[in-house]
Short mmCIF file of C-alpha atoms and ligand atoms in Angstrom, two decimals:
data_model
loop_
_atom_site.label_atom_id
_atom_site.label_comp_id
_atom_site.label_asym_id
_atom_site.label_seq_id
_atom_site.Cartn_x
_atom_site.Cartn_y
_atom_site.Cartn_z
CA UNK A 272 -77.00 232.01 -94.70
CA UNK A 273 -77.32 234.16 -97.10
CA UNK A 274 -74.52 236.74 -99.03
CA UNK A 275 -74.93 240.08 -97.84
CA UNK A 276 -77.03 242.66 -100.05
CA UNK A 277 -74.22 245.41 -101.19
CA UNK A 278 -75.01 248.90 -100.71
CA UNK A 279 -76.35 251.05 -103.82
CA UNK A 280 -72.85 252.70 -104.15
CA UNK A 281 -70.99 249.23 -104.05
CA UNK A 282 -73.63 247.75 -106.70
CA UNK A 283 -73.01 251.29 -108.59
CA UNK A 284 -69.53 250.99 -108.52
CA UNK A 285 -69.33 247.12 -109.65
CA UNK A 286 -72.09 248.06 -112.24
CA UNK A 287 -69.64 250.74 -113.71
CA UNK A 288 -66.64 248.84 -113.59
CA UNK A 289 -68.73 246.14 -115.61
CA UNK A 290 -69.39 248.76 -118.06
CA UNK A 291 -65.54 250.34 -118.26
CA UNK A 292 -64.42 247.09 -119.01
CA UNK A 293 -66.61 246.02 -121.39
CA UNK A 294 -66.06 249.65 -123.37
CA UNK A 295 -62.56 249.99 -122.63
CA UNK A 296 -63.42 252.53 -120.47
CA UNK A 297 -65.01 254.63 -123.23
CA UNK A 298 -68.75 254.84 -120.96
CA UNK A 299 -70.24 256.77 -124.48
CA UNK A 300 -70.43 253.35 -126.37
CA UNK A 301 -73.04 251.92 -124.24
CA UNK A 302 -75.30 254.57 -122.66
CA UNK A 303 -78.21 252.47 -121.51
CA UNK A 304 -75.89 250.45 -119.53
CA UNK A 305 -74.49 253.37 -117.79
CA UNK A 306 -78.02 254.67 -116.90
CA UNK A 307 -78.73 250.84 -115.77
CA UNK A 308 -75.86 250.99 -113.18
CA UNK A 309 -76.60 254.44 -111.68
CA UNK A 310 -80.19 254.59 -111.78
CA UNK A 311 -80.61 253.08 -108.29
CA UNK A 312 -78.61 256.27 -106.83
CA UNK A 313 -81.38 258.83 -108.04
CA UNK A 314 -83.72 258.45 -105.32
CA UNK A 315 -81.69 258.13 -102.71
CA UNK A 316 -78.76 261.04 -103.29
CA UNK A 317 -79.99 263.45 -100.66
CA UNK A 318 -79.83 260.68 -98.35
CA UNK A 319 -76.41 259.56 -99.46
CA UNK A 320 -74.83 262.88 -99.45
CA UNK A 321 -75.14 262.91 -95.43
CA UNK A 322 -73.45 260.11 -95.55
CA UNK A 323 -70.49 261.48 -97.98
CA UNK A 324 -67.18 262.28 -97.42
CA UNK A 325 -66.65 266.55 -97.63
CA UNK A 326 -64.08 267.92 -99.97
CA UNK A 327 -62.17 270.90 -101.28
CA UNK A 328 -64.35 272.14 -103.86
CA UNK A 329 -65.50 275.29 -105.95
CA UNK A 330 -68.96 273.77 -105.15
CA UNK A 331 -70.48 274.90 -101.98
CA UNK A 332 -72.69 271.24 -101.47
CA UNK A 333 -70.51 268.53 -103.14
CA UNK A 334 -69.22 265.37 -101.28
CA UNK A 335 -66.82 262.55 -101.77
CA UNK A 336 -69.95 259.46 -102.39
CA UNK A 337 -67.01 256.81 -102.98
CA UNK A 338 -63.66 256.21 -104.73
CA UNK A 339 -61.13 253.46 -105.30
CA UNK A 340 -57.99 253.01 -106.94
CA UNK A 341 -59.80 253.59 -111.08
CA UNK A 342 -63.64 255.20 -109.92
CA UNK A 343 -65.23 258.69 -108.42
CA UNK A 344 -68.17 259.33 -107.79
CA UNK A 345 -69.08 262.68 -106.61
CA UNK A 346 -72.67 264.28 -105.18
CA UNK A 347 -73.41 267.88 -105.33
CA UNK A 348 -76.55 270.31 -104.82
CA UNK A 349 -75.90 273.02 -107.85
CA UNK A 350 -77.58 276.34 -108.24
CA UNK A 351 -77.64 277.83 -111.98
CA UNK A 352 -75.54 280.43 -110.26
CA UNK A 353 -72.72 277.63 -111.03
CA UNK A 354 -71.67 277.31 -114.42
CA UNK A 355 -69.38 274.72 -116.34
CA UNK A 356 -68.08 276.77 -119.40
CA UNK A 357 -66.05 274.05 -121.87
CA UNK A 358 -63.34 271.95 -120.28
CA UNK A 359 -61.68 268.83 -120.16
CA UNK A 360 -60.93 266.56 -117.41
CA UNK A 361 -58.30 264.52 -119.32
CA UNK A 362 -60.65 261.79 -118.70
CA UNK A 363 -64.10 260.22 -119.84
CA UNK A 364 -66.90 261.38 -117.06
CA UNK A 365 -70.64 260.67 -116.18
CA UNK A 366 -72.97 263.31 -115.21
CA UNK A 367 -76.05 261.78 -113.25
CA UNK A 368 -78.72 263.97 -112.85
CA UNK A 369 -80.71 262.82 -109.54
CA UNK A 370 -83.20 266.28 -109.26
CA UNK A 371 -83.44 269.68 -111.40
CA UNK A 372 -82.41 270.42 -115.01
CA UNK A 373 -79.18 270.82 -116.74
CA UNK A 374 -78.41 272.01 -120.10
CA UNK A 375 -75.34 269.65 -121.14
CA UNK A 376 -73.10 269.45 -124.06
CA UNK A 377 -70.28 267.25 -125.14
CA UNK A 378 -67.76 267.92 -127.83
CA UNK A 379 -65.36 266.33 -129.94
CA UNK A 380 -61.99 267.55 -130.96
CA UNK A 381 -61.68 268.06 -134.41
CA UNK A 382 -57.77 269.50 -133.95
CA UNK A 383 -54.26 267.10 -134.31
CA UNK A 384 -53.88 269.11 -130.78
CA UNK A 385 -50.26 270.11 -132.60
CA UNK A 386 -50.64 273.85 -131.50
CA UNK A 387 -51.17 275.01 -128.18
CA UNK A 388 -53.53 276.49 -126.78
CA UNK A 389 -55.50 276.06 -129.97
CA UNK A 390 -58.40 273.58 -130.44
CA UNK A 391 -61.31 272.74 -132.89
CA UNK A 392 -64.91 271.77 -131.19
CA UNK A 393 -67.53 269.91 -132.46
CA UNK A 394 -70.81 269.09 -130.70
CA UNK A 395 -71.77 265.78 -130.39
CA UNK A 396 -74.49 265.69 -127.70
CA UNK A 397 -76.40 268.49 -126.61
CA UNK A 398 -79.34 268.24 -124.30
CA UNK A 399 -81.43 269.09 -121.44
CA UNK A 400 -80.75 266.26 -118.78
CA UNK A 401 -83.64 265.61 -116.23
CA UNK A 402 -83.74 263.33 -112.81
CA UNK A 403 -82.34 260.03 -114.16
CA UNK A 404 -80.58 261.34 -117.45
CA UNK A 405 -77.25 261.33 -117.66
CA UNK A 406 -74.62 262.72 -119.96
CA UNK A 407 -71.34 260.85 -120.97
CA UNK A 408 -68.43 262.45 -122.00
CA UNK A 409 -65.44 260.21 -124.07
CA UNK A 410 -61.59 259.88 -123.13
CA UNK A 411 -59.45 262.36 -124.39
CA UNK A 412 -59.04 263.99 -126.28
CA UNK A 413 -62.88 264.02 -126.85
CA UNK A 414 -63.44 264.85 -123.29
CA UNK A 415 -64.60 268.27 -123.76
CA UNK A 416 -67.94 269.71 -122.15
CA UNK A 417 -70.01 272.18 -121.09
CA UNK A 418 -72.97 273.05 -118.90
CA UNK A 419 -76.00 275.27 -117.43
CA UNK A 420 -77.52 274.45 -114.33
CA UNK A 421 -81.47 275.25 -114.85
CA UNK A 422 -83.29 274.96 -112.02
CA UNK A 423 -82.44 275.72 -108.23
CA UNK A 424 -81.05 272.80 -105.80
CA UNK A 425 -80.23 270.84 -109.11
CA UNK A 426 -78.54 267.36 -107.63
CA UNK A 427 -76.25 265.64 -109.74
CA UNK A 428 -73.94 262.43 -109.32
CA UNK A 429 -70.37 263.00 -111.10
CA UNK A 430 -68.58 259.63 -112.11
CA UNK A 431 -65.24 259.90 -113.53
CA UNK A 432 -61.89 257.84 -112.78
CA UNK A 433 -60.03 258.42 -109.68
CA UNK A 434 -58.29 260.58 -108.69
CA UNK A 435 -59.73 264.30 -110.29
CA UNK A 436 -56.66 266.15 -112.00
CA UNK A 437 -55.52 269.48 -110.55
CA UNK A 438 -55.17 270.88 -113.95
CA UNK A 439 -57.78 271.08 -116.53
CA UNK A 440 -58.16 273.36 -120.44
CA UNK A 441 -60.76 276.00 -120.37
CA UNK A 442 -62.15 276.67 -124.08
CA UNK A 443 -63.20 279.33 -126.12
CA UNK A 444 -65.50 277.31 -128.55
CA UNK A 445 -66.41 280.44 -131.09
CA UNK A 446 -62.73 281.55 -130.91
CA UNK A 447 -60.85 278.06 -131.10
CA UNK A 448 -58.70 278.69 -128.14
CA UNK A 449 -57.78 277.03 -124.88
CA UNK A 450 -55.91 278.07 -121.42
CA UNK A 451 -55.03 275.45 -118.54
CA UNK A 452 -56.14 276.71 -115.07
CA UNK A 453 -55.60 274.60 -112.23
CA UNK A 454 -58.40 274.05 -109.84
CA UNK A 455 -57.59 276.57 -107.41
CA UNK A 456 -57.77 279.04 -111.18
CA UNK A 457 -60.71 277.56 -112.25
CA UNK A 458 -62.90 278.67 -108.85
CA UNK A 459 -63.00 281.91 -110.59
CA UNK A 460 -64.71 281.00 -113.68
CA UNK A 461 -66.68 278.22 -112.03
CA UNK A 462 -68.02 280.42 -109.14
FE1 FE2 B 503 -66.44 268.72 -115.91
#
């Protein structure tokens, strides 16, 4: 007999944990490897979101794909109505892009982070991410991103570790500011 085939998430999620350990958990070291372990979810999202779990969200179409005690994934349909102006998620995260364009940036903190509500951005990564791209944010405090959704029904995969914090900093790049919102604050400005 033979051992059981796992599912794409399973492989997907033992892929990544590969990769987190090998990086200590810092995904932006070894990029190829990340696309490597998610590329087998692109085709199949739309399939795998009517499988997903639903959750509280400021998205209207995102869904719970799988978790564990350290790993997220997330799939969600995206309209450039929905915009992701510079924040943190106190955590490194993975933006998959399975369908549609996205105009992504990641930046570096340049700051000691010894006055609040201050903070100095740099750009490290900026680029338009098609079906199979993905962008990679670092741990914190380089965790900062932004984003534009281009094109209509625009289907990403977010990877990040579990669970999602209920707090996050909202930047002002050009100004060198920050504000925390929680999530519940942040539906405004993400809407
Ligand atoms: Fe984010």
């Amino acid at each position: 007999m033979t051992a059981k085939e796992p599912t794409p998430i399973a492989a997907a999620a033992r892929d990544m944990a590969a990769v987190l350990a090998r990086t200590e958990h810092d995904p932006t070291r070894t990029p190829a490897d990340v696309v490597a372990a998610l590329a087998p979810l692109v085709a199949p999202h739309e399939a795998l979101f009517d499988r997903a779990m639903p959750r509280p969200t400021t998205m209207e179409r995102s869904r719970l794909l799988y978790f564990d005690p350290d790993l997220l994934f997330l799939v969600s349909e995206i309209d450039p109505s929905f915009t992701g102006p510079a924040h943190n998620h106190w955590a490194w995260n993975i933006l998959l892009i399975c369908a549609g364009r996205m105009h992504f940036r990641w930046y570096r903190r340049l700051d000691e982070q010894s006055e609040i509500g201050r903070a100095r951005l740099e750009i490290v990564d900026e680029r338009i991410l098609h079906a199979g791209d993905v962008g990679i944010v670092a741990p914190p405090p380089h965790d900062v991103h932004s984003f534009e959704v281009l094109d209509a029904h625009t289907w990403l995969i977010t990877v990040a570790p579990f669970p999602e914090p209920a707090v996050r900093e909202f930047y002002d790049v050009t100004m060198g500011t920050y504000v925390n919102r929680t999530f519940d604050e942040a539906r405004a400005v993400l809407a």
